[in-house]
Coordinates of C-alpha atoms and ligand atoms in Angstrom, one line a residue:
X1 CA 12.0 -9.7 25.7
X2 CA 14.6 -7.4 23.6
X3 CA 16.2 -4.7 23.9
X4 CA 17.7 -2.1 20.8
X5 CA 19.7 -4.3 19.6
X6 CA 23.0 -6.2 20.5
X7 CA 26.3 -6.0 18.8
X8 CA 25.6 -8.2 15.7
X9 CA 21.7 -7.6 15.3
X10 CA 19.5 -4.9 15.7
X11 CA 15.7 -6.1 16.9
X12 CA 12.2 -4.9 16.0
X13 CA 11.0 -3.0 19.7
X14 CA 7.0 -1.2 19.4
X15 CA 8.2 0.5 22.2
X16 CA 10.3 2.6 19.9
X17 CA 8.4 2.2 17.0
X18 CA 5.7 4.1 19.5
X19 CA 8.0 7.4 20.6
X20 CA 6.8 10.3 18.9
X21 CA 9.2 12.7 19.5
X22 CA 10.4 14.7 16.8
X23 CA 14.0 13.1 16.0
X24 CA 16.1 14.3 12.9
X25 CA 16.7 11.5 10.9
X26 CA 19.1 11.9 8.5
X27 CA 18.2 12.4 4.6
X28 CA 20.7 10.3 2.9
X29 CA 21.7 9.2 -0.6
X30 CA 22.4 5.7 -1.4
X31 CA 25.3 4.3 -3.4
X32 CA 26.2 1.0 -3.6
X33 CA 28.8 -0.9 -2.1
X34 CA 31.1 -1.4 -5.4
X35 CA 32.8 -3.9 -3.8
X36 CA 29.8 -6.2 -4.1
X37 CA 28.5 -5.0 -7.3
X38 CA 27.7 -7.9 -9.2
X39 CA 29.3 -10.3 -7.0
X40 CA 26.1 -12.8 -7.3
X41 CA 26.0 -13.0 -11.1
X42 CA 24.4 -16.7 -12.2
X43 CA 21.9 -16.9 -9.1
X44 CA 18.7 -16.1 -9.3
X45 CA 16.4 -14.8 -7.5
X46 CA 12.3 -15.6 -6.1
X47 CA 10.4 -12.2 -4.9
X48 CA 7.5 -13.0 -3.5
X49 CA 4.8 -9.4 -2.6
X50 CA 2.2 -9.4 0.1
X51 CA -0.4 -6.1 1.4
X52 CA -0.7 -2.9 0.0
X53 CA 1.1 -0.9 -2.9
X54 CA 3.9 1.0 -0.6
X55 CA 5.4 -3.1 -0.7
X56 CA 5.0 -3.6 -3.7
X57 CA 7.0 -0.4 -4.6
X58 CA 9.0 -1.3 -2.4
X59 CA 9.7 -4.8 -4.0
X60 CA 10.7 -2.6 -6.8
X61 CA 13.6 -1.3 -4.9
X62 CA 14.5 -4.5 -3.9
X63 CA 14.6 -6.4 -7.5
X64 CA 16.9 -3.3 -8.8
X65 CA 19.5 -4.0 -5.7
X66 CA 19.0 -7.6 -5.7
X67 CA 19.7 -7.1 -9.7
X68 CA 22.8 -4.7 -9.2
X69 CA 24.5 -7.6 -6.7
X70 CA 24.4 -9.7 -9.6
X71 CA 21.4 -11.2 -9.3
X72 CA 18.4 -12.3 -12.0
X73 CA 14.8 -12.9 -11.6
X74 CA 13.1 -16.1 -11.6
X75 CA 9.3 -16.9 -11.4
X76 CA 9.5 -20.1 -9.3
X77 CA 10.2 -20.1 -6.2
X78 CA 11.8 -23.7 -6.1
X79 CA 14.1 -23.1 -8.6
X80 CA 15.7 -19.9 -6.7
X81 CA 19.1 -19.3 -5.3
X82 CA 17.6 -16.9 -3.3
X83 CA 13.7 -16.2 -1.7
X84 CA 13.1 -13.3 0.0
X85 CA 9.0 -12.4 1.2
X86 CA 8.3 -9.0 1.6
X87 CA 5.5 -8.9 4.4
X88 CA 2.4 -7.6 5.5
X89 CA 1.0 -7.2 9.0
X90 CA -2.0 -5.5 8.2
X91 CA -4.5 -8.5 9.2
X92 CA -4.1 -12.2 10.2
X93 CA -4.7 -13.4 7.1
X94 CA -1.5 -12.0 6.2
X95 CA 1.0 -13.2 8.5
X96 CA -0.9 -16.5 7.9
X97 CA -0.3 -16.6 4.3
X98 CA 3.6 -15.8 4.6
X99 CA 4.2 -18.4 7.7
X100 CA 2.5 -20.9 5.3
X101 CA 5.1 -20.3 2.6
X102 CA 8.2 -20.0 5.3
X103 CA 6.9 -23.6 5.7
X104 CA 6.8 -24.8 1.9
X105 CA 10.6 -22.9 2.2
X106 CA 11.7 -25.4 5.2
X107 CA 11.3 -28.2 3.1
X108 CA 12.9 -27.0 -0.2
X109 CA 15.8 -25.9 1.9
X110 CA 16.3 -29.9 2.9
X111 CA 16.5 -30.9 -0.6
X112 CA 18.5 -27.9 -1.6
X113 CA 21.3 -26.9 1.3
X114 CA 22.3 -23.8 -0.5
X115 CA 19.2 -22.2 -0.9
X116 CA 19.3 -18.3 0.7
X117 CA 16.2 -17.4 2.7
X118 CA 14.8 -14.0 3.7
X119 CA 11.9 -11.9 4.8
X120 CA 11.6 -8.2 5.3
X121 CA 8.5 -5.6 5.0
X122 CA 6.4 -5.2 8.0
X123 CA 6.4 -8.3 9.6
X124 CA 10.1 -7.7 10.3
X125 CA 8.8 -5.1 12.4
X126 CA 7.2 -7.3 14.9
X127 CA 9.2 -8.0 18.0
X128 CA 6.8 -11.3 17.9
X129 CA 7.6 -12.1 15.1
X130 CA 11.6 -11.8 15.0
X131 CA 11.5 -13.9 18.1
X132 CA 9.4 -16.7 16.5
X133 CA 12.0 -16.8 14.3
X134 CA 14.8 -16.2 15.9
X135 CA 13.3 -19.7 17.4
X136 CA 12.2 -21.6 15.3
X137 CA 13.3 -20.3 12.2
X138 CA 16.9 -20.8 12.5
X139 CA 17.5 -21.6 9.1
X140 CA 16.0 -18.2 7.6
X141 CA 19.5 -16.8 6.0
X142 CA 18.3 -12.5 6.7
X143 CA 15.5 -10.7 8.3
X144 CA 15.6 -7.0 7.5
X145 CA 13.1 -4.2 8.7
X146 CA 11.0 -1.8 6.6
X147 CA 13.7 1.0 8.0
X148 CA 17.0 -1.1 6.6
X149 CA 15.8 -1.7 2.7
X150 CA 19.0 0.3 2.2
X151 CA 20.8 -2.0 3.6
X152 CA 19.6 -5.2 1.9
X153 CA 22.6 -6.0 -0.7
X154 CA 25.5 -5.9 2.7
X155 CA 23.2 -8.3 4.5
X156 CA 22.8 -10.6 2.3
X157 CA 26.4 -10.4 1.4
X158 CA 26.6 -10.8 5.0
X159 CA 24.5 -13.9 5.9
X160 CA 26.5 -15.7 2.8
X161 CA 29.9 -15.2 3.3
X162 CA 29.1 -15.6 7.3
X163 CA 26.8 -18.1 7.2
X164 CA 25.2 -17.0 10.1
X165 CA 21.3 -15.3 10.4
X166 CA 21.5 -11.3 10.4
X167 CA 19.0 -9.5 11.6
X168 CA 18.8 -6.0 10.6
X169 CA 15.8 -4.0 12.0
X170 CA 15.3 -0.7 13.4
X171 CA 12.1 0.8 15.5
X172 CA 13.2 4.0 15.3
X173 CA 12.4 5.5 12.0
X174 CA 15.8 5.3 9.9
X175 CA 17.0 7.8 7.4
X176 CA 15.1 8.8 4.8
X177 CA 17.1 7.8 1.9
X178 CA 17.2 9.2 -1.9
X179 CA 18.4 7.4 -4.4
X180 CA 18.0 3.9 -4.4
X181 CA 17.4 1.9 -7.8
X182 CA 14.1 0.9 -8.9
X183 CA 13.2 -2.0 -11.3
X184 CA 9.6 -0.6 -11.9
X185 CA 7.1 -2.9 -13.4
X186 CA 6.2 -1.0 -16.4
X187 CA 6.7 1.3 -18.2
X188 CA 3.7 3.1 -18.7
X189 CA 2.6 4.1 -15.1
X190 CA 5.0 4.5 -12.2
X191 CA 4.5 4.8 -8.0
X192 CA 6.3 7.8 -6.6
X193 CA 6.4 7.6 -2.8
X194 CA 6.2 11.1 -1.1
X195 CA 5.8 10.0 2.6
X196 CA 6.7 7.8 4.3
X197 CA 5.0 6.3 8.3
X198 CA 1.9 7.4 10.0
X199 CA 1.5 9.5 13.2
X200 CA -2.9 8.4 13.7
X201 CA -2.0 5.3 15.5
X202 CA -6.0 4.3 14.6
X203 CA -6.2 2.2 17.5
X204 CA -6.0 -1.6 15.5
X205 CA -3.5 -0.5 12.7
X206 CA -0.3 -2.1 13.4
X207 CA 1.5 0.3 10.7
X208 CA 2.6 3.6 12.4
X209 CA 4.7 0.7 14.3
X210 CA 6.3 -1.0 11.4
X211 CA 5.9 2.1 9.4
X212 CA 7.4 4.7 11.8
X213 CA 6.4 8.4 11.9
X214 CA 5.5 10.4 8.7
X215 CA 8.8 11.6 7.0
X216 CA 8.3 14.1 4.0
X217 CA 10.3 13.3 0.6
X218 CA 11.6 16.8 -0.2
X219 CA 9.4 18.1 -2.7
X220 CA 12.1 19.0 -5.2
X221 CA 13.4 15.3 -5.0
X222 CA 9.8 14.2 -6.2
X223 CA 9.5 16.7 -8.5
X224 CA 12.7 15.7 -9.9
X225 CA 11.5 11.8 -10.0
X226 CA 8.3 12.5 -11.4
X227 CA 10.2 15.2 -14.4
X228 CA 11.7 11.7 -15.5
X229 CA 8.9 9.6 -15.6
X230 CA 7.5 11.7 -17.6
X231 CA 10.9 11.9 -20.0
X232 CA 10.8 8.3 -20.1
X233 CA 7.2 7.9 -21.7
X234 CA 5.1 7.3 -18.7
X235 CA 1.7 8.3 -18.5
X236 CA 0.1 7.9 -15.0
X237 CA 2.3 8.3 -11.6
X238 CA 0.4 7.3 -8.5
X239 CA 1.5 9.7 -5.3
X240 CA 1.8 6.9 -2.5
X241 CA 2.0 7.1 1.0
X242 CA -0.1 5.6 3.9
X243 CA -1.5 9.2 4.5
X244 CA -0.5 11.5 1.9
X245 CA -2.9 14.4 3.1
X246 CA 0.0 15.1 6.3
X247 CA 3.0 15.3 3.4
X248 CA 5.0 18.6 4.1
X249 CA 3.8 19.1 7.3
X250 CA 7.0 17.2 9.1
X251 CA 9.2 19.6 6.7
X252 CA 7.3 23.0 5.5
X253 CA 5.2 25.9 6.2
X254 CA 3.0 25.9 3.3
X255 CA 3.8 23.6 0.8
X256 CA 1.4 20.8 0.9
X257 CA 0.0 17.7 -1.3
X258 CA -2.6 20.3 -2.5
X259 CA 0.9 22.3 -3.5
X260 CA 2.4 19.4 -4.6
X261 CA -0.8 17.7 -7.1
X262 CA -0.5 21.3 -8.3
X263 CA 2.8 21.1 -9.4
X264 CA 3.1 18.0 -11.0
X265 CA -0.6 18.5 -12.6
X266 CA 1.4 21.4 -14.9
X267 CA 4.4 19.1 -15.8
X268 CA 1.4 17.4 -18.0
X269 CA 1.3 14.1 -17.5
X270 CA -1.8 12.4 -18.6
X271 CA -2.9 11.1 -14.7
X272 CA -1.6 11.6 -11.6
X273 CA -3.4 9.5 -8.9
X274 CA -3.0 9.3 -5.2
X275 CA -3.5 7.1 -2.6
X276 CA -4.5 6.4 0.7
X277 CA -6.2 10.1 2.3
X278 CA -6.9 10.1 5.7
X279 CA -10.1 12.4 6.1
X280 CA -8.8 14.1 9.0
X281 CA -6.7 15.9 6.6
X282 CA -8.5 16.5 3.4
X283 CA -8.5 20.6 3.0
X284 CA -10.8 22.6 1.0
X285 CA -7.4 23.5 -0.9
X286 CA -6.9 19.5 -2.1
X287 CA -10.6 19.5 -2.9
X288 CA -9.9 22.2 -4.9
X289 CA -7.0 21.6 -7.0
X290 CA -8.3 17.7 -7.6
X291 CA -11.6 19.5 -9.3
X292 CA -9.6 22.1 -11.0
X293 CA -7.3 20.5 -13.3
X294 CA -8.2 17.5 -15.9
X295 CA -4.5 15.1 -15.5
X296 CA -5.5 14.6 -11.5
X297 CA -8.1 11.5 -11.8
X298 CA -11.5 12.1 -10.3
X299 CA -11.1 9.2 -8.1
X300 CA -10.8 9.7 -4.5
X301 CA -9.7 6.8 -1.6
X302 CA -11.8 7.7 1.7
X303 CA -11.1 5.2 4.1
X304 CA -14.5 5.6 6.3
X305 CA -13.8 2.1 8.6
X306 CA -17.4 2.4 10.2
X307 CA -20.3 4.9 10.0
X308 CA -20.8 4.6 14.0
X309 CA -19.1 7.7 15.8
X310 CA -19.4 6.0 18.7
X311 CA -17.4 3.3 17.2
X312 CA -15.1 5.7 15.2
X313 CA -14.3 7.2 18.2
X314 CA -12.9 3.9 20.1
X315 CA -11.2 3.6 16.8
X316 CA -9.7 6.9 17.5
X317 CA -10.2 7.8 14.1
X318 CA -10.5 11.6 14.7
X319 CA -13.8 12.6 12.8
X320 CA -17.4 11.7 13.3
X321 CA -20.1 10.1 10.7
X322 CA -21.6 13.7 10.2
X323 CA -18.4 15.5 9.6
X324 CA -16.9 12.3 7.5
X325 CA -20.4 12.9 5.3
X326 CA -20.0 16.3 4.8
X327 CA -16.2 16.3 3.6
X328 CA -18.0 13.0 1.6
X329 CA -20.4 15.4 -0.1
X330 CA -18.5 18.7 -0.3
X331 CA -15.5 16.2 -3.1
X332 CA -18.8 14.8 -4.6
X333 CA -19.8 18.9 -5.0
X334 CA -16.4 20.0 -6.3
X335 CA -15.0 17.8 -8.5
X336 CA -17.2 16.8 -11.3
X337 CA -18.0 12.6 -11.7
X338 CA -16.1 11.7 -8.9
X339 CA -15.7 8.3 -7.8
X340 CA -14.8 7.3 -3.8
X341 CA -14.0 4.0 -2.6
X342 CA -13.5 3.6 0.7
X343 CA -12.3 0.7 3.4
X344 CA -14.9 -0.9 6.3
X345 CA -14.2 -2.4 9.2
X346 CA -16.6 -4.9 10.7
X347 CA -17.1 -6.1 14.0
X348 CA -14.4 -3.8 15.4
X349 CA -14.2 -4.8 19.6
X350 CA -17.9 -3.2 21.2
X351 CA -19.4 -3.0 18.0
X352 CA -23.2 -3.7 18.2
X353 CA -25.7 -4.3 15.5
X354 CA -27.1 -0.8 15.8
X355 CA -23.9 0.4 15.2
X356 CA -23.3 -2.3 12.2
X357 CA -26.6 -0.2 11.1
X358 CA -25.3 2.9 10.9
X359 CA -22.6 1.6 8.9
X360 CA -25.1 0.4 6.4
X361 CA -26.4 3.3 6.3
X362 CA -24.0 5.2 5.7
X363 CA -23.1 2.9 2.4
X364 CA -26.6 3.7 1.4
X365 CA -25.7 7.3 1.7
X366 CA -22.5 7.4 -0.1
X367 CA -23.3 4.6 -2.5
X368 CA -20.0 3.9 -2.9
X369 CA -18.1 3.0 -6.4
X370 CA -15.3 0.2 -3.9
X371 CA -15.4 -0.9 -1.0
X372 CA -12.7 -2.8 0.7
X373 CA -14.5 -4.3 3.7
X374 CA -12.4 -6.2 6.3
X375 CA -13.2 -8.1 9.4
X376 CA -11.4 -7.1 12.5
X377 CA -8.4 -8.3 12.8
X378 CA -6.7 -8.2 16.3
X379 CA -2.3 -7.2 16.2
X380 CA -0.7 -7.4 19.0
X381 CA 0.8 -4.5 20.9
X382 CA -1.9 -2.1 19.0
X383 CA -4.3 -0.8 21.7
X384 CA -7.8 -2.2 20.1
X385 CA -6.2 -5.7 21.0
X386 CA -7.0 -5.2 24.5
X387 CA -10.4 -4.3 23.8
X388 CA -13.4 -6.6 25.0
X389 CA -14.4 -8.2 22.0
X390 CA -18.0 -10.3 23.1
X391 CA -18.8 -10.8 19.3
X392 CA -18.4 -14.5 18.0
X393 CA -17.1 -13.8 14.7
X394 CA -19.6 -16.1 12.9
X395 CA -22.1 -13.0 13.5
X396 CA -18.6 -11.3 12.4
X397 CA -19.0 -12.8 9.2
X398 CA -22.8 -12.2 8.7
X399 CA -22.2 -8.5 9.0
X400 CA -19.4 -8.8 6.4
X401 CA -21.8 -11.0 4.4
X402 CA -24.5 -8.7 4.4
X403 CA -22.8 -5.3 4.1
X404 CA -20.9 -7.2 0.9
X405 CA -24.6 -7.6 -0.6
X406 CA -25.5 -3.8 -0.2
X407 CA -21.7 -2.6 -1.1
X408 CA -22.6 -4.5 -4.5
X409 CA -25.1 -3.5 -5.4
X410 CA -24.0 -0.3 -5.6
X411 CA -21.2 -1.0 -7.0
X412 CA -23.8 -2.1 -10.2
X413 CA -26.2 0.7 -9.6
X414 CA -22.7 3.3 -10.3
X415 CA -21.4 1.4 -13.2
X416 CA -25.1 1.0 -14.8
X417 CA -24.8 5.1 -15.0
X418 CA -22.2 4.8 -17.0
X419 CA -23.7 2.7 -20.0
X420 CA -23.5 4.7 -23.5
X421 CA -20.8 6.9 -21.8
X422 CA -17.2 7.1 -23.4
X423 CA -14.7 7.2 -20.9
X424 CA -10.7 7.1 -21.4
X425 CA -9.2 4.0 -20.8
X426 CA -5.4 3.4 -19.8
X427 CA -4.7 0.4 -21.7
X428 CA -2.6 -2.5 -20.0
X429 CA -2.7 -5.5 -21.0
X430 CA -4.6 -7.8 -24.2
X431 CA -6.2 -10.7 -22.3
X432 CA -6.6 -14.2 -23.7
X433 CA -9.6 -13.9 -25.8
X434 CA -8.8 -11.9 -29.6
X435 CA -9.0 -8.2 -30.3
X436 CA -9.8 -7.7 -26.6
X437 CA -8.4 -5.9 -24.2
X438 CA -8.2 -4.2 -20.4
X439 CA -7.4 -1.0 -18.5
X440 CA -8.8 1.6 -16.7
X441 CA -10.8 4.7 -16.7
X442 CA -10.2 7.8 -15.1
X443 CA -12.4 6.9 -12.3
X444 CA -10.5 3.6 -12.1
X445 CA -12.8 1.5 -13.0
X446 CA -11.9 -1.9 -14.7
X447 CA -12.7 -1.3 -18.5
X448 CA -13.0 -5.1 -21.0
X449 CA -13.6 -3.5 -24.5
X450 CA -12.8 -4.9 -28.1
X451 CA -10.8 -3.3 -30.6
X452 CA -10.1 -4.3 -34.4
X453 CA -6.9 -2.2 -34.9
X454 CA -4.2 -3.0 -32.8
X455 CA -3.6 -0.9 -29.7
X456 CA -0.5 -1.3 -27.5
X457 CA -0.5 -0.8 -23.9
X458 CA 0.3 2.5 -21.8
X459 CA -2.3 3.6 -25.0
X460 CA -5.1 6.1 -23.4
X461 CA -7.9 5.5 -26.0
X462 CA -11.8 6.3 -25.3
X463 CA -14.0 3.4 -25.0
X464 CA -18.1 3.4 -25.5
X465 CA -19.6 1.3 -22.4
X466 CA -22.0 -0.6 -23.3
X467 CA -22.5 -3.1 -20.6
X468 CA -22.0 -2.8 -17.1
X469 CA -21.1 -5.8 -14.2
X470 CA -20.1 -5.2 -10.6
X471 CA -17.0 -5.3 -10.9
X472 CA -16.0 -4.1 -14.0
X473 CA -17.0 -2.7 -17.6
X474 CA -17.5 -3.9 -20.9
X475 CA -17.2 -1.9 -24.5
X476 CA -16.0 -1.3 -27.8
X477 CA -12.8 1.1 -28.4
X478 CA -14.2 4.4 -30.6
X479 CA -12.3 4.2 -33.9
Ligands
5AD501 N1 -8.6 -5.5 11.1 C1 -8.8 -5.5 9.6 N2 -8.6 -4.6 8.8 C2 -7.5 -3.1 9.3 N3 -6.8 -2.9 8.3 C3 -6.7 -1.6 9.3 N4 -6.0 -2.3 10.1 C4 -6.7 -3.9 10.3 C5 -7.3 -4.7 11.5 N5 -6.4 -4.5 12.6 C6 -7.8 -2.3 7.4 C7 -8.7 -0.5 7.4 C8 -7.3 0.1 6.4 C9 -6.7 -0.9 5.3 C10 -6.0 -1.0 4.8 O1 -7.0 -2.1 6.3 O2 -9.7 -0.4 6.7 O3 -7.7 1.0 6.0
SF4_502 FE1 -3.2 2.5 9.8 FE2 -4.7 4.7 10.4 FE3 -2.7 5.1 9.6 FE4 -4.1 4.2 7.8 S1 -4.5 6.2 9.5 S2 -1.9 3.6 8.3 S3 -5.5 3.1 9.5 S4 -3.2 3.7 11.6

């Protein structure tokens, strides 16, 4: 077992990660170490990102840090000098994918002795993963945790200079770092972190352990970032957090996500989104603000996880089927035309057929616009991992299939209602076919459309919807 680390490395520890006392984490401004700036000019990196938008956005910071070190980006790992995996722990398959990639890199490293391989992100926060890397993957050059990202330049430099495996993983949340450089994926839509971590400790979920407890960014730092994005011509921002609804609770007496959304909406950026929302913290004030401003997109991700109050209790979700439905209907009532999407887990330990039927029943009531559906995956160290689970995997797979049939039916039904309507679409790209473009509507629907005049990515255009499909809409631009 690991303690809190030795002189040369810091190792992860779930016991520490679980500690929820109000630690005074520091807010610090990042400065790049001038001594190593551009030190690796001429070298290349390949960065593979697994998992959620939070990881995608972290990778935008990581890329910028690597570029400041002098590395340039390549899209093929076999030709890179440095390969970094930004990993996800949420379900076992994400885990397996990263280990599969490590297997391929092991072979590559046998041919290319100088190859530098690193692992970061949520898996790095798991003591069992780090234990395995120390034991069986001694050739991995460095590992750093989600709280150690700002140390990346020095960790890499040390791994190369000393030619010794570096492990830097803090389990108590580290400092809240402002001023990290960012290399954004595109020039018209951007992620903006507003809160890190999660305090909810849903019994199946590993996130509170890998991402630490809730820490909000100062509102002035967020507003400054948004102001800059607007000045740079960005059209859409997505406010990010594991649970954005808890924004501000750790910092302010009376400044919440509703206030932040309102302040940003007044700044006149065309599109504002936010994700993810836990139903527990969804206030009337938030709903009112979402309904009030045209530039807050009428699209809410509201994970329900299960339609059975008994299972919700075992999941530690803090709401019942009834209170969820009350919130759901309130949002539908106050925000005209809102689309609501969700996450659902089937096969949670102890879920019986009648619980599952309640989930189907809830889906029939909510008729979601989109749903991400999963089979429960045991995550080591979480309370649900210890619960008795007598349902065979085959039965869980059948439940997932039955659930998917029902959710898909409603995706199509909702999309059909949009035939003949005109929707504003933020153009994201040109498809291979001539005159074909694609983008997302205000309600976050994928729209493929034709246009005779040339359109640039990042433009918002009106599209007349002709045909609805299950996962997308087809249309033509309104001239
Ligand atoms: N097993 C299956 N699904 C999970 N999720 C989180 N943890 C697990 C798990 N252990 C799902 C939840 C969450 C989404 C991001 O991933 O539905 O909302
Ligand atoms: Fe995980 Fe629950 Fe937190 Fe979401 S709210 S990140 S499911 S613990």
